[in-house]
Amino acid sequence: MKKQKLAIIGASYLQMPLVLKAKELGIETHCFAWEEGAVCKPFVDVFYPISTIDKQKILEICEQVQIDGITSIASDVAVPTINFIAHNLGLIGNQPADTLACTNKFLMRERFKHQDVSSPMFCKIGKADAFSFIESFKFPLIAKPVDRSGSRGVEKVNSRNELKKAIKRAQKESFANECIVEEYIDGVEVSVESISWEGIHYVLAITDKETTGAPYFVELAHHQPSLLDGNIQNKIILETKKALDALNIKFGASHSEFKITNDGEVYVIEIGARMGGDFIGSDLVYLSTGYDFLKGVIEIALGNFITPILNQKKYSGVYFLSKERENLKTFIENKSEYYIK
């Protein structure tokens, strides 16, 4: 039987679980990325030292190779390239016309606004009337780059003077040198891992998040399943599906981030049309639910969808070593035999 060929966009450590899963499934892997930092290079069948955003060149090679599918995990930068290639080769992917709204926070907020998805007030800096519009906002506010994932360039501010500095910082981190300012939503943070096929969304897990808090919100830990009240979790699931529809995400993995206030109000912060990073999608979902999320992503890319079965309910989590978690260092170094089960 002829091996199926899968194109993978990106070769950093983030893609390693995907590469190894594809090899385990007997799939031929074709990987595109700059050579610097390409830790996946020794593990793929064919490596191409090409920028992940060089869509036209990647398209030409994928057409010659006759790939059967294209994907990536935990990378927003890869999303436009994936959908461009898939669209041009008649493969599984989301529409290129919707891709920008999935990777640009301002356009995403615009979609949410028009589709009545619960989200905070917002404004893109760059418009002539931006600062006068912000005058109607209530501090504290959040400044963030329009096109970066995670907490990079994100800052909470409490005054107009702080805001100007935060905007400059966010713009510097932005690929497009653009910043979005939002009203700050106070509450607990969660993320939602989902997988979609033909516009039907399957929620796999809700993850409780720990961060450093204000002003930069660096992530410290993730835990599954969520300990939130069942009614709140149902609201999160409904709002997740509504937001995915607003972005017209029909195929593949998605990572949705939410804030939940003390009053139980649910606000979507942003959506990534890809699997969550920080080991959430690649490891925690499988450990807590029994569903092989990596395999599911590959199967969808190759046009072979199998409805997810969540056949176990266990607890899993990940901690990131930092100043705030230095108490874990001794535990790890001593290789303690005590585990939470």
Short mmCIF file of N, CA, C and O in Angstrom, two decimals, residues 93-186:
data_model
loop_
_atom_site.label_atom_id
_atom_site.label_comp_id
_atom_site.label_asym_id
_atom_site.label_seq_id
_atom_site.Cartn_x
_atom_site.Cartn_y
_atom_site.Cartn_z
N GLY A 93 -8.82 21.84 4.62
CA GLY A 93 -8.35 23.05 5.29
C GLY A 93 -9.49 24.03 5.40
O GLY A 93 -10.58 23.80 4.86
N ASN A 94 -9.25 25.13 6.09
CA ASN A 94 -10.24 26.19 6.18
C ASN A 94 -10.01 27.21 5.06
O ASN A 94 -8.95 27.23 4.45
N GLN A 95 -10.99 28.04 4.81
CA GLN A 95 -10.91 28.97 3.69
C GLN A 95 -9.85 30.05 3.93
O GLN A 95 -9.82 30.66 5.00
N PRO A 96 -9.00 30.31 2.94
CA PRO A 96 -7.99 31.37 3.08
C PRO A 96 -8.62 32.72 3.44
O PRO A 96 -8.01 33.51 4.16
N ALA A 97 -9.83 32.98 2.95
CA ALA A 97 -10.49 34.26 3.23
C ALA A 97 -10.78 34.43 4.72
O ALA A 97 -10.91 35.56 5.22
N ASP A 98 -10.88 33.32 5.45
CA ASP A 98 -11.16 33.39 6.89
C ASP A 98 -9.89 33.31 7.73
O ASP A 98 -9.94 33.54 8.94
N THR A 99 -8.79 32.99 7.09
CA THR A 99 -7.55 32.76 7.84
C THR A 99 -7.10 33.99 8.60
O THR A 99 -6.68 33.89 9.75
N LEU A 100 -7.19 35.15 7.98
CA LEU A 100 -6.69 36.37 8.62
C LEU A 100 -7.44 36.66 9.92
O LEU A 100 -6.84 37.13 10.90
N ALA A 101 -8.73 36.39 9.94
CA ALA A 101 -9.52 36.62 11.15
C ALA A 101 -9.12 35.66 12.27
O ALA A 101 -9.39 35.94 13.44
N CYS A 102 -8.48 34.55 11.91
CA CYS A 102 -8.04 33.58 12.92
C CYS A 102 -6.66 33.91 13.46
O CYS A 102 -6.23 33.32 14.45
N THR A 103 -5.94 34.83 12.82
CA THR A 103 -4.58 35.15 13.24
C THR A 103 -4.39 36.63 13.57
O THR A 103 -3.31 37.01 14.03
N ASN A 104 -5.41 37.44 13.35
CA ASN A 104 -5.34 38.86 13.66
C ASN A 104 -6.40 39.18 14.70
O ASN A 104 -7.60 39.05 14.44
N LYS A 105 -5.98 39.59 15.89
CA LYS A 105 -6.90 39.76 17.00
C LYS A 105 -7.94 40.85 16.77
O LYS A 105 -9.07 40.75 17.26
N PHE A 106 -7.57 41.88 16.03
CA PHE A 106 -8.54 42.94 15.74
C PHE A 106 -9.65 42.41 14.82
O PHE A 106 -10.84 42.60 15.09
N LEU A 107 -9.27 41.74 13.74
CA LEU A 107 -10.27 41.19 12.82
C LEU A 107 -11.11 40.11 13.51
O LEU A 107 -12.31 39.98 13.23
N MET A 108 -10.48 39.39 14.42
CA MET A 108 -11.21 38.38 15.20
C MET A 108 -12.28 39.05 16.06
O MET A 108 -13.44 38.61 16.08
N ARG A 109 -11.89 40.12 16.75
CA ARG A 109 -12.86 40.85 17.58
C ARG A 109 -14.01 41.41 16.73
O ARG A 109 -15.16 41.44 17.16
N GLU A 110 -13.69 41.87 15.52
CA GLU A 110 -14.72 42.38 14.62
C GLU A 110 -15.73 41.28 14.28
O GLU A 110 -16.94 41.52 14.28
N ARG A 111 -15.23 40.08 14.00
CA ARG A 111 -16.12 38.95 13.71
C ARG A 111 -17.01 38.65 14.92
O ARG A 111 -18.21 38.43 14.79
N PHE A 112 -16.39 38.63 16.10
CA PHE A 112 -17.15 38.34 17.32
C PHE A 112 -18.23 39.39 17.55
O PHE A 112 -19.37 39.07 17.94
N LYS A 113 -17.88 40.64 17.32
CA LYS A 113 -18.83 41.73 17.51
C LYS A 113 -20.05 41.56 16.61
O LYS A 113 -21.20 41.70 17.06
N HIS A 114 -19.82 41.25 15.34
CA HIS A 114 -20.91 41.13 14.37
C HIS A 114 -21.74 39.86 14.56
O HIS A 114 -22.90 39.81 14.16
N GLN A 115 -21.13 38.84 15.19
CA GLN A 115 -21.84 37.59 15.41
C GLN A 115 -22.33 37.44 16.85
O GLN A 115 -22.75 36.36 17.26
N ASP A 116 -22.28 38.54 17.61
CA ASP A 116 -22.79 38.58 18.98
C ASP A 116 -22.12 37.55 19.90
O ASP A 116 -22.76 36.91 20.72
N VAL A 117 -20.80 37.37 19.71
CA VAL A 117 -20.03 36.51 20.60
C VAL A 117 -19.57 37.36 21.78
O VAL A 117 -19.10 38.48 21.60
N SER A 118 -19.72 36.84 22.98
CA SER A 118 -19.41 37.60 24.18
C SER A 118 -17.91 37.89 24.29
O SER A 118 -17.10 36.98 24.48
N SER A 119 -17.53 39.17 24.15
CA SER A 119 -16.12 39.55 24.22
C SER A 119 -16.02 40.99 24.70
O SER A 119 -16.98 41.76 24.61
N PRO A 120 -14.84 41.40 25.21
CA PRO A 120 -14.69 42.75 25.76
C PRO A 120 -14.69 43.84 24.68
O PRO A 120 -14.48 43.57 23.50
N MET A 121 -14.91 45.10 25.11
CA MET A 121 -14.77 46.24 24.20
C MET A 121 -13.33 46.32 23.74
O MET A 121 -12.40 45.96 24.47
N PHE A 122 -13.12 46.80 22.51
CA PHE A 122 -11.78 46.78 21.93
C PHE A 122 -11.59 47.94 20.97
O PHE A 122 -12.54 48.57 20.51
N CYS A 123 -10.33 48.19 20.64
CA CYS A 123 -9.99 49.23 19.68
C CYS A 123 -8.59 48.96 19.15
O CYS A 123 -7.70 48.58 19.93
N LYS A 124 -8.39 49.11 17.84
CA LYS A 124 -7.05 48.95 17.28
C LYS A 124 -6.34 50.30 17.26
O LYS A 124 -6.90 51.29 16.80
N ILE A 125 -5.13 50.33 17.76
CA ILE A 125 -4.34 51.55 17.74
C ILE A 125 -3.76 51.73 16.34
O ILE A 125 -3.19 50.81 15.77
N GLY A 126 -3.91 52.92 15.83
CA GLY A 126 -3.50 53.19 14.46
C GLY A 126 -4.55 54.03 13.78
O GLY A 126 -4.26 54.86 12.91
N LYS A 127 -5.79 53.84 14.21
CA LYS A 127 -6.87 54.69 13.72
C LYS A 127 -6.69 56.09 14.30
O LYS A 127 -6.25 56.26 15.43
N ALA A 128 -7.07 57.10 13.54
CA ALA A 128 -6.89 58.49 13.96
C ALA A 128 -7.66 58.79 15.25
O ALA A 128 -7.21 59.57 16.09
N ASP A 129 -8.80 58.16 15.41
CA ASP A 129 -9.65 58.46 16.57
C ASP A 129 -9.48 57.44 17.68
O ASP A 129 -10.28 57.38 18.61
N ALA A 130 -8.44 56.62 17.61
CA ALA A 130 -8.30 55.51 18.55
C ALA A 130 -8.27 55.98 20.00
O ALA A 130 -9.02 55.48 20.84
N PHE A 131 -7.42 56.96 20.31
CA PHE A 131 -7.29 57.36 21.71
C PHE A 131 -8.54 58.05 22.24
O PHE A 131 -8.90 57.90 23.39
N SER A 132 -9.22 58.81 21.38
CA SER A 132 -10.46 59.44 21.84
C SER A 132 -11.52 58.39 22.10
O SER A 132 -12.33 58.53 23.02
N PHE A 133 -11.49 57.31 21.30
CA PHE A 133 -12.45 56.21 21.52
C PHE A 133 -12.15 55.49 22.83
O PHE A 133 -13.06 55.11 23.58
N ILE A 134 -10.85 55.32 23.14
CA ILE A 134 -10.46 54.64 24.36
C ILE A 134 -10.91 55.41 25.59
O ILE A 134 -11.10 54.82 26.66
N GLU A 135 -11.11 56.72 25.46
CA GLU A 135 -11.56 57.52 26.59
C GLU A 135 -12.86 56.99 27.18
O GLU A 135 -13.16 57.19 28.36
N SER A 136 -13.65 56.30 26.36
CA SER A 136 -14.92 55.75 26.85
C SER A 136 -14.74 54.42 27.56
O SER A 136 -15.67 53.90 28.17
N PHE A 137 -13.52 53.84 27.50
CA PHE A 137 -13.23 52.57 28.16
C PHE A 137 -12.98 52.80 29.64
O PHE A 137 -12.61 53.89 30.07
N LYS A 138 -13.18 51.76 30.40
CA LYS A 138 -12.89 51.82 31.83
C LYS A 138 -11.57 51.10 32.11
O LYS A 138 -11.38 49.96 31.68
N PHE A 139 -10.67 51.77 32.82
CA PHE A 139 -9.44 51.12 33.25
C PHE A 139 -9.78 50.12 34.36
O PHE A 139 -10.75 50.32 35.10
N PRO A 140 -8.98 49.02 34.47
CA PRO A 140 -7.77 48.70 33.73
C PRO A 140 -8.05 48.21 32.31
O PRO A 140 -9.16 47.75 32.01
N LEU A 141 -7.02 48.32 31.45
CA LEU A 141 -7.10 47.88 30.07
C LEU A 141 -5.97 46.89 29.78
O LEU A 141 -5.03 46.77 30.55
N ILE A 142 -6.12 46.20 28.66
CA ILE A 142 -5.10 45.26 28.20
C ILE A 142 -4.60 45.74 26.84
O ILE A 142 -5.40 46.01 25.94
N ALA A 143 -3.28 45.83 26.69
CA ALA A 143 -2.68 46.12 25.39
C ALA A 143 -2.01 44.84 24.90
O ALA A 143 -1.34 44.16 25.68
N LYS A 144 -2.19 44.52 23.63
CA LYS A 144 -1.58 43.29 23.10
C LYS A 144 -1.30 43.44 21.61
O LYS A 144 -1.99 44.20 20.91
N PRO A 145 -0.30 42.73 21.08
CA PRO A 145 -0.06 42.74 19.64
C PRO A 145 -1.24 42.10 18.92
O PRO A 145 -1.88 41.19 19.48
N VAL A 146 -1.52 42.52 17.70
CA VAL A 146 -2.67 41.95 16.99
C VAL A 146 -2.38 40.56 16.46
O VAL A 146 -3.31 39.82 16.13
N ASP A 147 -1.09 40.16 16.41
CA ASP A 147 -0.75 38.95 15.67
C ASP A 147 0.28 38.07 16.36
O ASP A 147 1.09 37.42 15.71
N ARG A 148 0.27 38.03 17.69
CA ARG A 148 1.16 37.11 18.41
C ARG A 148 0.33 36.23 19.32
O ARG A 148 -0.73 36.64 19.81
N SER A 149 0.80 35.02 19.59
CA SER A 149 0.08 34.09 20.45
C SER A 149 0.64 34.10 21.86
O SER A 149 1.71 34.67 22.11
N GLY A 150 -0.05 33.43 22.78
CA GLY A 150 0.41 33.37 24.16
C GLY A 150 0.39 34.74 24.81
O GLY A 150 -0.42 35.61 24.49
N SER A 151 1.32 34.96 25.74
CA SER A 151 1.35 36.21 26.50
C SER A 151 2.36 37.20 25.95
O SER A 151 2.59 38.25 26.56
N ARG A 152 2.95 36.92 24.81
CA ARG A 152 3.99 37.79 24.26
C ARG A 152 3.44 39.18 23.95
O ARG A 152 2.50 39.34 23.18
N GLY A 153 4.02 40.20 24.58
CA GLY A 153 3.62 41.58 24.33
C GLY A 153 2.35 42.02 25.03
O GLY A 153 1.92 43.16 24.86
N VAL A 154 1.74 41.13 25.83
CA VAL A 154 0.47 41.46 26.51
C VAL A 154 0.77 42.15 27.84
O VAL A 154 1.64 41.71 28.60
N GLU A 155 0.04 43.23 28.12
CA GLU A 155 0.27 43.94 29.37
C GLU A 155 -1.02 44.59 29.86
O GLU A 155 -1.78 45.17 29.09
N LYS A 156 -1.24 44.49 31.17
CA LYS A 156 -2.37 45.15 31.82
C LYS A 156 -1.92 46.52 32.30
O LYS A 156 -0.84 46.66 32.88
N VAL A 157 -2.74 47.54 32.07
CA VAL A 157 -2.38 48.91 32.48
C VAL A 157 -3.53 49.55 33.24
O VAL A 157 -4.70 49.22 33.04
N ASN A 158 -3.18 50.49 34.12
CA ASN A 158 -4.18 51.12 34.99
C ASN A 158 -4.34 52.61 34.75
O ASN A 158 -5.16 53.24 35.41
N SER A 159 -3.55 53.17 33.85
CA SER A 159 -3.64 54.61 33.60
C SER A 159 -3.26 54.92 32.16
O SER A 159 -2.66 54.08 31.47
N ARG A 160 -3.56 56.13 31.72
CA ARG A 160 -3.26 56.54 30.36
C ARG A 160 -1.74 56.57 30.10
O ARG A 160 -1.27 56.19 29.03
N ASN A 161 -0.97 57.01 31.10
CA ASN A 161 0.49 57.05 30.94
C ASN A 161 1.07 55.65 30.77
O ASN A 161 1.94 55.42 29.93
N GLU A 162 0.58 54.70 31.56
CA GLU A 162 1.02 53.31 31.44
C GLU A 162 0.62 52.75 30.08
O GLU A 162 1.36 51.96 29.47
N LEU A 163 -0.54 53.16 29.59
CA LEU A 163 -1.06 52.64 28.33
C LEU A 163 -0.15 52.96 27.16
O LEU A 163 0.10 52.12 26.30
N LYS A 164 0.36 54.18 27.13
CA LYS A 164 1.23 54.58 26.01
C LYS A 164 2.46 53.70 25.93
O LYS A 164 2.89 53.28 24.85
N LYS A 165 3.06 53.39 27.10
CA LYS A 165 4.24 52.53 27.12
C LYS A 165 3.88 51.10 26.71
O LYS A 165 4.62 50.45 25.96
N ALA A 166 2.73 50.63 27.17
CA ALA A 166 2.30 49.26 26.85
C ALA A 166 2.00 49.12 25.36
O ALA A 166 2.28 48.08 24.76
N ILE A 167 1.44 50.16 24.77
CA ILE A 167 1.14 50.14 23.33
C ILE A 167 2.42 50.03 22.52
O ILE A 167 2.52 49.23 21.58
N LYS A 168 3.43 50.80 22.90
CA LYS A 168 4.72 50.74 22.20
C LYS A 168 5.33 49.36 22.32
O LYS A 168 5.89 48.81 21.36
N ARG A 169 5.22 48.77 23.50
CA ARG A 169 5.77 47.42 23.73
C ARG A 169 5.04 46.40 22.87
O ARG A 169 5.67 45.53 22.24
N ALA A 170 3.71 46.50 22.83
CA ALA A 170 2.92 45.55 22.04
C ALA A 170 3.20 45.71 20.55
O ALA A 170 3.31 44.72 19.81
N GLN A 171 3.31 46.95 20.09
CA GLN A 171 3.61 47.20 18.67
C GLN A 171 4.97 46.62 18.29
O GLN A 171 5.14 46.09 17.20
N LYS A 172 5.93 46.72 19.20
CA LYS A 172 7.27 46.21 18.92
C LYS A 172 7.25 44.70 18.77
O LYS A 172 8.01 44.13 17.97
N GLU A 173 6.38 44.02 19.52
CA GLU A 173 6.29 42.56 19.45
C GLU A 173 5.46 42.09 18.26
O GLU A 173 5.51 40.93 17.88
N SER A 174 4.68 42.99 17.68
CA SER A 174 3.78 42.62 16.59
C SER A 174 4.51 42.51 15.26
O SER A 174 5.35 43.35 14.93
N PHE A 175 4.18 41.48 14.48
CA PHE A 175 4.75 41.35 13.14
C PHE A 175 4.33 42.53 12.26
O PHE A 175 5.07 43.01 11.43
N ALA A 176 3.08 42.99 12.47
CA ALA A 176 2.54 44.08 11.66
C ALA A 176 2.72 45.43 12.32
O ALA A 176 2.26 46.45 11.80
N ASN A 177 3.37 45.46 13.50
CA ASN A 177 3.56 46.69 14.26
C ASN A 177 2.22 47.33 14.65
O ASN A 177 2.08 48.55 14.67
N GLU A 178 1.25 46.48 14.95
CA GLU A 178 -0.08 46.95 15.33
C GLU A 178 -0.48 46.41 16.70
O GLU A 178 -0.07 45.32 17.09
N CYS A 179 -1.30 47.19 17.37
CA CYS A 179 -1.71 46.86 18.74
C CYS A 179 -3.22 46.97 18.88
O CYS A 179 -3.86 47.81 18.23
N ILE A 180 -3.78 46.12 19.72
CA ILE A 180 -5.19 46.22 20.05
C ILE A 180 -5.30 46.48 21.56
O ILE A 180 -4.52 45.95 22.35
N VAL A 181 -6.23 47.34 21.94
CA VAL A 181 -6.48 47.64 23.35
C VAL A 181 -7.88 47.17 23.70
O VAL A 181 -8.83 47.43 22.96
N GLU A 182 -7.99 46.47 24.83
CA GLU A 182 -9.27 45.91 25.25
C GLU A 182 -9.54 46.26 26.71
O GLU A 182 -8.61 46.47 27.48
N GLU A 183 -10.81 46.28 27.05
CA GLU A 183 -11.15 46.39 28.47
C GLU A 183 -10.76 45.10 29.16
O GLU A 183 -10.96 44.01 28.63
N TYR A 184 -10.18 45.23 30.35
CA TYR A 184 -9.71 44.07 31.09
C TYR A 184 -10.88 43.34 31.75
O TYR A 184 -11.73 43.96 32.41
N ILE A 185 -10.93 42.03 31.54
CA ILE A 185 -11.95 41.18 32.18
C ILE A 185 -11.30 40.48 33.36
O ILE A 185 -10.36 39.70 33.19
N ASP A 186 -11.79 40.76 34.55
CA ASP A 186 -11.24 40.14 35.76
C ASP A 186 -11.93 38.81 35.99
O ASP A 186 -13.15 38.72 35.99
#
